[in-house]
Coordinates of C-alpha atoms and ligand atoms in Angstrom, one line a residue:
M23 CA 39.4 20.1 -23.7
H24 CA 38.9 17.2 -21.4
E25 CA 37.2 17.7 -18.0
F26 CA 37.5 15.4 -14.9
D27 CA 37.4 15.4 -11.2
V28 CA 40.9 14.0 -10.8
L29 CA 43.8 13.8 -13.2
I30 CA 46.5 11.2 -12.5
V31 CA 49.7 11.3 -14.4
G32 CA 51.4 7.9 -14.5
S33 CA 50.3 4.4 -14.6
G34 CA 52.7 2.6 -12.2
L35 CA 51.7 1.2 -8.9
A36 CA 51.2 4.7 -7.4
G37 CA 48.9 6.1 -10.2
L38 CA 46.8 2.9 -10.7
S39 CA 46.3 2.5 -6.8
A40 CA 45.1 6.1 -6.6
A41 CA 42.9 5.6 -9.6
L42 CA 41.2 2.6 -8.0
H43 CA 40.6 4.2 -4.7
L44 CA 39.0 7.3 -6.3
A45 CA 37.0 5.6 -9.1
P46 CA 33.9 4.8 -7.0
T47 CA 33.3 8.5 -6.2
H48 CA 35.2 10.5 -8.9
R49 CA 35.5 10.8 -12.6
V50 CA 39.2 9.9 -13.1
A51 CA 41.6 10.3 -16.0
V52 CA 44.9 8.3 -16.0
L53 CA 47.5 9.8 -18.4
T54 CA 50.6 7.8 -19.2
K55 CA 53.3 8.6 -21.8
R56 CA 53.6 5.2 -23.3
A57 CA 51.6 1.9 -22.5
L58 CA 50.1 1.4 -19.1
N59 CA 52.9 -1.1 -18.1
D60 CA 56.0 1.1 -19.1
G61 CA 57.2 2.1 -15.7
S62 CA 59.5 0.9 -12.9
S63 CA 56.7 -0.8 -11.1
Q64 CA 56.5 -3.4 -13.9
W65 CA 60.2 -4.2 -13.4
A66 CA 60.3 -4.6 -9.7
Q67 CA 61.7 -8.0 -8.8
G68 CA 62.2 -8.6 -5.1
G69 CA 58.9 -7.7 -3.4
I70 CA 57.1 -5.6 -0.9
A71 CA 57.9 -5.0 2.7
A72 CA 55.2 -5.4 5.4
V73 CA 55.1 -6.7 8.9
L74 CA 53.2 -9.9 8.6
G75 CA 55.4 -12.5 10.4
E76 CA 54.7 -13.7 13.9
D77 CA 58.2 -12.7 15.2
D78 CA 58.2 -9.4 13.5
S79 CA 56.9 -6.0 14.8
L80 CA 56.1 -2.6 13.4
Q81 CA 58.8 -1.1 15.6
S82 CA 61.4 -3.4 14.0
H83 CA 60.4 -2.3 10.5
V84 CA 60.6 1.3 11.5
D85 CA 63.9 0.9 13.1
D86 CA 65.4 -0.9 10.0
T87 CA 64.1 1.9 7.8
L88 CA 65.7 4.5 10.1
V89 CA 69.0 2.8 10.0
A90 CA 69.1 2.6 6.3
G91 CA 68.0 6.2 6.0
A92 CA 71.2 7.4 7.9
G93 CA 69.6 9.9 10.2
L94 CA 67.3 11.6 7.5
C95 CA 64.1 9.6 7.6
D96 CA 61.0 11.5 8.8
L97 CA 59.6 9.5 11.7
A98 CA 56.0 10.4 11.2
A99 CA 56.1 9.3 7.5
T100 CA 58.1 6.1 8.3
R101 CA 55.6 5.1 11.0
F102 CA 52.7 6.0 8.6
V103 CA 54.0 3.8 5.8
V104 CA 55.0 0.8 8.2
E105 CA 51.6 0.9 10.0
H106 CA 49.6 0.9 6.8
A107 CA 51.7 -1.7 4.9
P108 CA 49.9 -4.8 6.1
E109 CA 46.5 -3.4 4.8
A110 CA 48.1 -2.4 1.5
I111 CA 49.1 -6.1 1.0
A112 CA 45.6 -7.2 2.0
W113 CA 44.2 -4.8 -0.6
L114 CA 46.4 -6.4 -3.4
R115 CA 45.3 -9.8 -2.3
E116 CA 41.7 -8.8 -2.5
L117 CA 42.3 -7.6 -6.1
G118 CA 43.8 -10.9 -6.9
V119 CA 47.6 -10.6 -6.9
P120 CA 49.0 -14.2 -6.8
F121 CA 51.5 -13.8 -4.1
S122 CA 53.9 -16.7 -3.5
L123 CA 52.6 -18.9 -0.6
E124 CA 54.0 -21.6 1.7
N125 CA 51.6 -23.9 3.4
G126 CA 48.8 -21.6 2.5
E127 CA 50.4 -18.6 4.1
L128 CA 52.2 -15.7 2.4
H129 CA 55.8 -16.7 1.8
L130 CA 58.0 -14.0 3.5
T131 CA 61.6 -13.6 2.2
R132 CA 64.3 -11.5 3.9
E133 CA 66.4 -8.8 2.2
G134 CA 69.5 -6.7 3.1
G135 CA 68.9 -4.3 5.9
H136 CA 65.7 -6.1 7.2
S137 CA 66.1 -7.8 10.4
Q138 CA 63.2 -10.1 9.9
R139 CA 61.5 -12.0 7.1
R140 CA 58.9 -9.5 5.8
I141 CA 59.1 -9.3 2.0
V142 CA 56.0 -10.6 0.2
H143 CA 56.6 -11.4 -3.5
V144 CA 55.4 -13.2 -6.5
T145 CA 58.5 -15.4 -7.3
D146 CA 61.2 -13.0 -8.7
A147 CA 58.8 -11.0 -10.8
T148 CA 56.6 -9.2 -8.1
G149 CA 56.2 -5.9 -10.0
A150 CA 54.9 -7.5 -13.3
A151 CA 52.4 -9.6 -11.4
V152 CA 51.1 -6.7 -9.5
Q153 CA 50.8 -4.4 -12.5
R154 CA 49.1 -7.2 -14.5
T155 CA 46.4 -7.6 -11.9
L156 CA 45.9 -3.8 -11.3
I157 CA 45.7 -3.1 -15.1
E158 CA 43.0 -5.8 -15.5
V159 CA 41.0 -4.3 -12.7
V160 CA 41.5 -0.7 -13.9
R161 CA 40.4 -1.6 -17.5
R162 CA 37.1 -3.0 -16.2
T163 CA 36.4 -0.2 -13.6
P164 CA 33.9 2.3 -14.6
G165 CA 34.8 5.9 -13.8
I166 CA 38.4 5.6 -14.9
T167 CA 39.3 6.8 -18.5
L168 CA 42.8 5.8 -19.8
F169 CA 44.9 8.0 -22.0
E170 CA 48.0 6.1 -23.1
E171 CA 50.6 7.8 -25.2
H172 CA 49.8 11.2 -23.5
T173 CA 52.9 12.9 -22.1
L174 CA 52.5 15.6 -19.5
V175 CA 54.0 18.9 -20.7
D176 CA 53.2 21.0 -17.8
V177 CA 50.6 21.5 -15.0
I178 CA 48.5 24.6 -15.2
T179 CA 48.3 26.7 -12.0
G180 CA 46.4 29.8 -11.2
R181 CA 49.8 31.4 -10.4
K182 CA 50.9 30.9 -14.1
L183 CA 47.7 32.4 -15.4
G184 CA 48.1 35.4 -13.0
L185 CA 45.1 34.6 -10.9
A186 CA 44.8 35.4 -7.2
D187 CA 44.2 31.6 -6.4
P188 CA 47.6 29.9 -7.1
A189 CA 46.0 26.3 -7.2
C190 CA 46.5 23.7 -9.8
L191 CA 43.8 23.7 -12.4
G192 CA 44.8 21.1 -14.9
L193 CA 47.5 20.3 -17.4
Y194 CA 48.7 20.1 -20.9
A195 CA 49.6 16.8 -22.4
L196 CA 51.1 15.8 -25.8
N197 CA 49.1 13.2 -27.6
A198 CA 51.5 11.1 -29.5
A199 CA 48.8 9.9 -31.9
T200 CA 47.8 13.3 -33.2
D201 CA 51.0 15.3 -32.2
E202 CA 48.7 17.7 -30.6
V203 CA 48.9 19.3 -27.1
V204 CA 45.6 18.7 -25.3
T205 CA 44.2 20.6 -22.4
F206 CA 42.8 18.7 -19.3
R207 CA 40.9 20.5 -16.6
A208 CA 40.3 19.1 -13.1
P209 CA 40.4 20.5 -9.5
H210 CA 42.9 17.8 -8.5
T211 CA 46.0 16.5 -10.2
I212 CA 48.2 13.7 -8.9
L213 CA 51.8 13.3 -10.2
A214 CA 52.8 9.8 -10.1
T215 CA 55.5 9.7 -12.9
G216 CA 58.2 7.7 -11.1
G217 CA 61.9 8.5 -10.7
A218 CA 64.6 10.0 -12.7
G219 CA 67.1 7.2 -13.4
K220 CA 67.5 8.1 -17.0
V221 CA 69.6 11.3 -16.0
Y222 CA 72.6 8.8 -15.7
L223 CA 74.3 6.9 -18.4
Y224 CA 73.7 3.5 -16.7
T225 CA 70.4 2.9 -15.0
T226 CA 68.2 -0.1 -14.0
N227 CA 65.2 2.2 -14.8
P228 CA 62.9 2.0 -17.9
D229 CA 63.1 4.7 -20.5
T230 CA 60.1 6.5 -18.9
A231 CA 62.0 7.4 -15.8
T232 CA 63.0 11.0 -16.9
G233 CA 61.9 12.9 -13.9
D234 CA 59.0 14.6 -15.6
G235 CA 56.8 15.0 -12.6
I236 CA 59.6 16.4 -10.4
A237 CA 60.5 18.9 -13.0
A238 CA 56.9 19.9 -13.6
A239 CA 56.2 20.4 -10.0
W240 CA 59.3 22.5 -9.6
R241 CA 58.2 24.7 -12.5
A242 CA 54.8 24.9 -10.8
G243 CA 56.3 26.3 -7.6
C244 CA 56.7 23.1 -5.5
Q245 CA 59.7 22.6 -3.2
V246 CA 61.8 19.5 -3.8
A247 CA 63.9 17.7 -1.4
N248 CA 66.9 15.3 -1.0
M249 CA 67.7 15.1 -4.6
E250 CA 71.3 14.3 -4.0
F251 CA 70.3 10.8 -2.7
I252 CA 70.3 8.6 -5.8
Q253 CA 70.6 4.9 -5.0
F254 CA 73.0 2.9 -7.3
H255 CA 72.6 -0.7 -7.8
P256 CA 76.1 -2.3 -7.9
T257 CA 75.6 -4.7 -10.8
C258 CA 73.7 -4.0 -13.9
L259 CA 74.5 -6.0 -17.1
Y260 CA 77.0 -4.2 -19.3
H261 CA 76.3 -5.0 -23.0
P262 CA 75.6 -2.8 -26.0
H263 CA 72.3 -4.5 -26.7
A264 CA 71.2 -5.0 -23.0
K265 CA 69.3 -1.9 -21.8
S266 CA 68.9 -1.8 -18.1
F267 CA 69.0 -5.5 -17.1
L268 CA 69.6 -6.0 -13.3
I269 CA 71.9 -8.8 -12.1
S270 CA 70.4 -9.6 -8.7
E271 CA 72.4 -9.1 -5.6
A272 CA 71.5 -12.7 -4.8
V273 CA 74.3 -13.7 -7.4
R274 CA 76.9 -12.3 -5.0
G275 CA 74.9 -13.8 -2.1
E276 CA 75.4 -17.3 -3.7
G277 CA 79.1 -16.8 -4.1
G278 CA 79.6 -14.7 -7.2
L279 CA 83.0 -12.9 -7.3
L280 CA 83.7 -9.5 -8.6
K281 CA 86.9 -9.2 -10.7
L282 CA 88.9 -7.0 -12.9
P283 CA 89.2 -8.0 -16.6
D284 CA 92.5 -9.8 -15.8
G285 CA 90.8 -12.0 -13.3
T286 CA 92.0 -10.3 -10.0
R287 CA 89.4 -9.9 -7.3
F288 CA 89.2 -6.5 -5.8
M289 CA 86.4 -6.4 -3.1
P290 CA 88.6 -7.8 -0.3
A291 CA 90.9 -4.7 -0.6
H292 CA 87.9 -2.4 -0.2
D293 CA 85.8 -4.1 2.7
A294 CA 86.3 -7.0 5.0
R295 CA 82.9 -8.3 3.9
A296 CA 84.1 -8.3 0.4
E297 CA 81.3 -9.2 -2.2
L298 CA 78.8 -9.3 0.6
A299 CA 79.4 -5.7 1.7
P300 CA 76.2 -3.4 1.5
R301 CA 75.1 -2.1 -1.8
D302 CA 76.6 1.3 -1.6
V303 CA 79.9 -0.1 -0.5
V304 CA 80.1 -2.4 -3.4
A305 CA 79.0 0.3 -5.9
R306 CA 81.7 2.7 -4.6
A307 CA 84.4 0.0 -4.9
I308 CA 83.4 -0.9 -8.5
D309 CA 83.3 2.8 -9.4
F310 CA 86.8 3.3 -7.9
E311 CA 88.3 0.3 -9.8
M312 CA 86.6 1.4 -13.1
K313 CA 88.0 5.1 -12.8
K314 CA 91.4 3.8 -11.6
H315 CA 92.0 1.4 -14.5
G316 CA 89.8 3.3 -17.1
L317 CA 87.5 0.4 -17.5
D318 CA 84.1 0.3 -19.1
C319 CA 83.0 -2.5 -16.8
V320 CA 84.0 -5.1 -14.3
H321 CA 83.3 -8.9 -14.1
L322 CA 80.9 -10.8 -11.9
D323 CA 82.0 -14.5 -11.9
I324 CA 79.5 -17.2 -10.7
S325 CA 80.9 -19.8 -13.2
H326 CA 82.2 -22.0 -10.3
Q327 CA 78.6 -23.0 -9.5
S328 CA 77.2 -26.0 -11.4
P329 CA 74.9 -25.3 -14.5
A330 CA 72.1 -27.1 -12.5
F331 CA 72.5 -24.7 -9.5
L332 CA 72.4 -21.6 -11.9
Q333 CA 69.4 -22.9 -13.7
E334 CA 67.5 -23.4 -10.5
H335 CA 68.5 -20.2 -8.8
F336 CA 68.9 -17.7 -11.6
P337 CA 66.8 -18.9 -14.6
N338 CA 66.1 -15.3 -15.8
I339 CA 69.6 -14.1 -15.6
L340 CA 70.9 -17.3 -17.3
A341 CA 68.4 -17.0 -20.1
R342 CA 69.0 -13.1 -20.6
C343 CA 72.8 -13.5 -20.7
A344 CA 72.5 -16.5 -23.0
E345 CA 70.4 -14.5 -25.5
L346 CA 73.3 -11.9 -25.6
G347 CA 75.9 -14.7 -26.1
I348 CA 77.1 -14.8 -22.5
D349 CA 77.3 -18.3 -21.0
I350 CA 77.4 -17.6 -17.2
T351 CA 78.1 -21.2 -16.5
R352 CA 81.5 -20.8 -18.2
E353 CA 82.4 -17.0 -18.2
P354 CA 82.0 -14.0 -16.0
I355 CA 79.1 -11.4 -16.5
P356 CA 80.2 -7.8 -17.4
V357 CA 78.6 -5.5 -15.0
V358 CA 78.5 -1.7 -14.1
P359 CA 76.8 0.0 -11.2
A360 CA 73.7 1.8 -12.4
A361 CA 71.2 4.4 -11.0
H362 CA 68.4 2.6 -9.5
Y363 CA 66.2 4.8 -7.3
T364 CA 65.5 8.5 -6.7
C365 CA 65.2 8.9 -3.0
G366 CA 64.4 12.6 -3.2
G367 CA 61.5 14.3 -5.0
V368 CA 58.6 16.7 -4.6
L369 CA 58.1 17.5 -1.1
S370 CA 54.8 16.2 0.1
D371 CA 52.9 15.6 3.3
L372 CA 51.2 12.5 4.7
A373 CA 48.4 12.9 2.1
G374 CA 50.7 13.5 -0.9
R375 CA 49.9 17.2 -0.9
T376 CA 52.5 19.6 -2.4
D377 CA 53.0 23.3 -1.8
V378 CA 50.5 24.0 -4.7
P379 CA 46.9 23.5 -3.7
G380 CA 45.2 20.8 -5.8
L381 CA 48.5 19.3 -6.7
Y382 CA 49.6 16.0 -5.2
A383 CA 52.8 13.9 -5.7
I384 CA 53.0 10.2 -4.8
G385 CA 55.3 7.2 -5.5
E386 CA 58.9 7.7 -6.5
T387 CA 58.1 11.2 -7.7
A388 CA 57.6 12.4 -4.1
C389 CA 59.8 12.9 -1.2
T390 CA 57.7 11.8 1.8
G391 CA 60.7 11.5 4.1
L392 CA 60.4 7.7 4.3
H393 CA 63.8 7.0 2.5
G394 CA 65.9 9.7 4.2
A395 CA 69.5 9.3 2.8
N396 CA 69.1 5.8 1.6
R397 CA 66.2 3.6 0.7
L398 CA 65.6 0.3 2.5
A399 CA 65.1 -2.6 0.0
S400 CA 61.2 -3.3 -0.9
N401 CA 60.1 -0.1 0.9
S402 CA 59.1 1.7 -2.3
L403 CA 56.3 -0.3 -3.8
V404 CA 54.6 -0.1 -0.3
E405 CA 55.1 3.6 -0.2
C406 CA 53.3 4.0 -3.6
M407 CA 50.2 2.2 -2.3
V408 CA 50.1 3.8 1.1
F409 CA 50.4 7.4 -0.2
A410 CA 48.0 6.7 -3.2
R411 CA 45.3 5.7 -0.6
A412 CA 46.1 8.7 1.5
A413 CA 45.9 11.1 -1.4
A414 CA 42.7 9.7 -2.6
Q415 CA 41.2 10.2 0.8
A416 CA 42.4 13.7 1.1
I417 CA 40.9 14.5 -2.4
A418 CA 37.6 12.9 -1.4
E419 CA 37.5 15.2 1.8
A420 CA 38.8 18.4 0.0
P421 CA 36.3 21.3 -0.4
A422 CA 35.4 21.9 -4.1
H423 CA 37.3 24.8 -5.7
A424 CA 36.0 27.1 -8.3
G425 CA 38.2 26.4 -11.3
A426 CA 38.8 28.8 -14.2
E427 CA 38.9 29.0 -17.9
L428 CA 42.0 27.4 -19.2
P429 CA 43.6 28.8 -22.3
P430 CA 44.3 26.2 -25.1
W431 CA 48.1 25.4 -25.8
D432 CA 49.4 28.1 -28.1
D433 CA 51.8 26.9 -30.7
S434 CA 51.1 29.6 -33.3
R435 CA 54.6 31.0 -33.0
V436 CA 56.6 27.7 -33.3
T437 CA 57.8 25.7 -36.2
D438 CA 59.0 22.1 -36.7
A439 CA 62.6 21.5 -35.4
D440 CA 65.1 21.6 -38.2
E441 CA 67.9 19.6 -36.3
T442 CA 66.5 17.0 -34.0
V443 CA 70.1 15.5 -33.7
V444 CA 70.7 18.3 -31.2
I445 CA 68.2 16.6 -28.8
S446 CA 69.9 13.2 -29.0
H447 CA 73.4 14.7 -28.8
N448 CA 72.5 16.7 -25.7
W449 CA 70.7 13.8 -24.1
D450 CA 73.8 11.6 -24.5
E451 CA 76.2 14.3 -23.2
L452 CA 74.0 15.0 -20.1
R453 CA 73.8 11.3 -19.1
R454 CA 77.5 10.8 -19.6
F455 CA 78.7 13.8 -17.6
M456 CA 76.2 13.1 -14.9
W457 CA 77.6 9.7 -14.6
D458 CA 81.2 10.9 -14.5
Y459 CA 80.8 14.0 -12.3
V460 CA 77.6 13.4 -10.2
G461 CA 77.7 9.7 -9.8
I462 CA 78.7 7.5 -7.0
V463 CA 81.7 9.4 -5.7
R464 CA 81.5 13.2 -6.0
T465 CA 83.9 16.1 -5.5
N466 CA 83.4 19.9 -5.5
K467 CA 85.3 20.2 -8.7
R468 CA 83.3 17.5 -10.5
L469 CA 80.0 19.0 -9.3
E470 CA 81.1 22.5 -10.4
R471 CA 82.0 21.1 -13.9
A472 CA 78.6 19.5 -14.0
A473 CA 76.8 22.7 -13.0
H474 CA 78.6 24.6 -15.8
R475 CA 77.5 22.1 -18.5
I476 CA 74.0 22.0 -17.2
A477 CA 73.7 25.8 -17.6
L478 CA 74.8 25.6 -21.2
L479 CA 72.5 22.7 -22.0
D480 CA 69.6 24.4 -20.3
S481 CA 69.9 27.5 -22.5
E482 CA 70.0 25.5 -25.6
I483 CA 66.9 23.4 -24.5
Q484 CA 65.0 26.6 -23.5
E485 CA 65.7 28.1 -26.9
F486 CA 64.6 24.8 -28.6
Y487 CA 61.4 24.7 -26.5
A488 CA 60.5 28.4 -27.3
H489 CA 60.8 28.0 -31.0
F490 CA 59.9 24.6 -32.0
H491 CA 56.9 22.2 -31.7
V492 CA 57.2 20.0 -28.6
T493 CA 58.0 16.3 -29.1
R494 CA 58.3 13.7 -26.3
D495 CA 62.1 13.5 -26.7
L496 CA 62.3 17.3 -26.2
L497 CA 60.0 17.2 -23.3
E498 CA 62.0 14.5 -21.6
L499 CA 65.3 16.2 -22.2
R500 CA 64.0 19.5 -20.8
N501 CA 62.9 17.6 -17.7
L502 CA 66.2 15.7 -17.4
V503 CA 68.2 18.8 -17.5
Q504 CA 66.0 20.3 -14.8
V505 CA 66.3 17.3 -12.6
A506 CA 70.1 17.2 -13.2
E507 CA 70.3 20.8 -12.1
L508 CA 68.4 19.9 -8.9
I509 CA 70.6 16.9 -8.2
V510 CA 73.8 18.9 -8.6
R511 CA 72.5 21.9 -6.5
S512 CA 71.5 19.6 -3.6
A513 CA 74.8 17.7 -3.8
Q514 CA 76.6 21.0 -3.6
A515 CA 74.6 22.1 -0.6
R516 CA 75.4 18.9 1.3
R517 CA 78.8 19.4 2.9
E518 CA 79.2 16.0 4.3
S519 CA 79.0 12.3 3.2
R520 CA 75.8 10.8 4.4
G521 CA 73.8 7.7 3.1
L522 CA 74.0 7.6 -0.7
H523 CA 75.9 10.9 -1.1
F524 CA 79.6 10.5 -0.9
S525 CA 81.9 13.4 -1.4
R526 CA 85.7 13.1 -1.3
D527 CA 85.9 16.7 -0.1
Y528 CA 83.7 16.1 2.9
P529 CA 84.2 12.4 3.7
S530 CA 82.6 12.4 7.2
L531 CA 79.2 13.0 8.7
A532 CA 78.3 16.5 9.9
A533 CA 75.8 17.1 12.6
P534 CA 72.9 17.9 12.8
A535 CA 71.2 15.8 10.0
A536 CA 68.9 17.8 8.0
P537 CA 67.1 17.3 4.6
T538 CA 68.1 19.4 1.6
I539 CA 65.0 21.4 0.6
L540 CA 65.3 23.6 -2.6
V541 CA 62.7 26.4 -3.0
P542 CA 61.7 27.3 -6.6
P543 CA 62.6 30.9 -7.6
A544 CA 59.1 32.3 -8.0
A545 CA 57.4 30.4 -5.2
Ligands
LIG2 C1 64.6 -3.1 -11.8 C2 63.9 -2.6 -10.7 C3 63.6 -3.4 -9.6 C4 63.0 -2.9 -8.5 N1 62.7 -3.7 -7.4 C5 61.9 -3.3 -6.4 C6 61.4 -4.2 -5.4 O1 61.6 -5.4 -5.4 N2 60.7 -3.6 -4.4 C7 60.5 -2.3 -4.2 O2 59.7 -1.9 -3.3 N3 60.9 -1.4 -5.2 C8 61.6 -1.9 -6.2 N4 62.0 -1.0 -7.2 C9 61.6 0.4 -7.2 C10 60.1 0.5 -7.5 O3 59.8 -0.4 -8.6 C11 59.7 1.9 -7.9 O4 60.1 2.8 -7.1 C12 58.2 2.0 -8.1 O5 57.7 1.0 -8.9 C13 57.8 3.4 -8.5 O6 56.4 3.4 -8.9 P1 55.7 4.7 -9.4 O7 54.2 4.3 -9.6 O8 56.0 5.8 -8.5 O9 56.4 4.9 -10.8 P2 56.5 4.0 -12.1 O10 56.1 2.5 -11.9 O11 57.9 4.2 -12.6 O12 55.4 4.6 -13.0 C14 55.6 6.0 -13.6 C15 54.6 6.1 -14.6 O13 54.5 7.5 -15.1 C16 54.5 7.6 -16.4 N5 55.1 8.9 -16.9 C17 56.3 9.3 -16.6 N6 56.4 10.6 -17.1 C18 55.2 10.9 -17.7 C19 54.7 12.1 -18.4 N7 55.5 13.1 -18.6 N8 53.5 12.0 -18.9 C20 52.7 10.9 -18.6 N9 53.1 9.7 -17.9 C21 54.4 9.8 -17.5 C22 55.4 6.4 -16.9 O14 55.2 6.0 -18.2 C23 54.8 5.3 -15.9 O15 53.6 4.8 -16.3 C24 62.6 -1.5 -8.3 C25 63.0 -0.6 -9.5 C26 63.6 -1.1 -10.6 C27 63.9 -0.2 -11.7

């Protein structure tokens, strides 16, 4: 058994930031299911929002966030993030992140929904630069022990052990190198496992985004909130060999036109702003055309721009498409909308505390109330950092709790699975029906169909889990099915269309605005 002061699950921006804040005073373990940089943080392109410009104000950033959130942002959480954002950027600069500069000052770009220039960035690969810096610092920081290839199975709580104190006491993790489930004990555990984009057939997220922390927290007795609000990016490259490659919205900004395979434009029929309509409007229009015509994808055509222009503005997109045999200077790019960001998650307070004492949730895993019904661009990386610091501070100030003996993982009654094909088949089925029935446009009937299939899959997975040795694939599928159930239940509870949730049966807003909070059965 391993013993630490704090366990952090996840090595994205949220997890690594928390580790660095805690390391001077605590023995910290960071567990991550693949390599340290396998998370969404690594893939973030645009940048990080913070009020740094002379003409900008905290109130303006708050207001922009509230508008995007369609009436559901928590004002205290929004103010908290916006007020602490500038110091989070200063902290990254101290660590050595090489932000893009102009005349020696941070270069600020502007993104959709922001009324001012307030996005700091490292060219068009901000996340990779931030993660590179943090990983270097973490590796040389005493007090942090790294456990790569360790997948959280479940957190261990006093409640699960039948103790009077329901607190979180540690966790079980599957070590991929030995195939053994290892016990970790600590008075504090932080879940920073990212979002759940992989529950959908098409996603911009990396393979690690399987909602593990959300599902584990739910099983541990935590409430989850706003799971119906999944942000879909309108244009992800559609190609059998291109997993999750984002075609930036800047392509439409620079004149890219959306077309059906026969070359007909369709956006003007959906919105007066055509290709420049907001993200959710464009995603809905593409979804409508794909369903209407039975298409696998639509086309995004920027070939009327010169090759020199494309090389200068979109070098990454040009190169990635060329690798796959698509010459964007001469032909359109096949695209589909794709699940991009999980706005909901584990209900947590301004210090990342959940309902279970000793258990914290930060980053995309958490629902702090900042994003409401729709996330404002570039607000998520900053949320990771602000709540990582707040959780670290709360842990430093928390009274010590007694702890308890933890039973080792018991796999004496399970055998090796005979048919692992069941797992890959169920995984494919889940992702496809979630896409078809619980995607961008929802109806009561589609949600009912999805709920029915989820119940069937759940019983199969539970049986598998009870009888066979756990594998990473099985754990991820179990979590995805759980998260899918939470998304469908939340979508069914929301009898209106608000922000990212659009229902054909309830096309308008219903007052008053309220978050969807699900309470776990045994809590
Ligand atoms: C393509 C793309 C572009 C984006 N661009 C931007 C942007 O420009 N600006 C912005 O603000 N946001 C952006 N986002 C969103 C932002 O990147 C994420 O919300 C943010 O990085 C989440 O950070 P995190 O630390 O919560 O999770 P992640 O960075 O996803 O890290 C999660 C970690 O948890 C680990 N993990 C998961 N499950 C387990 C388990 N069971 N056991 C152990 N470890 C586990 C993963 O391996 C990973 O290390 C973008 C997202 C994507 C996908």
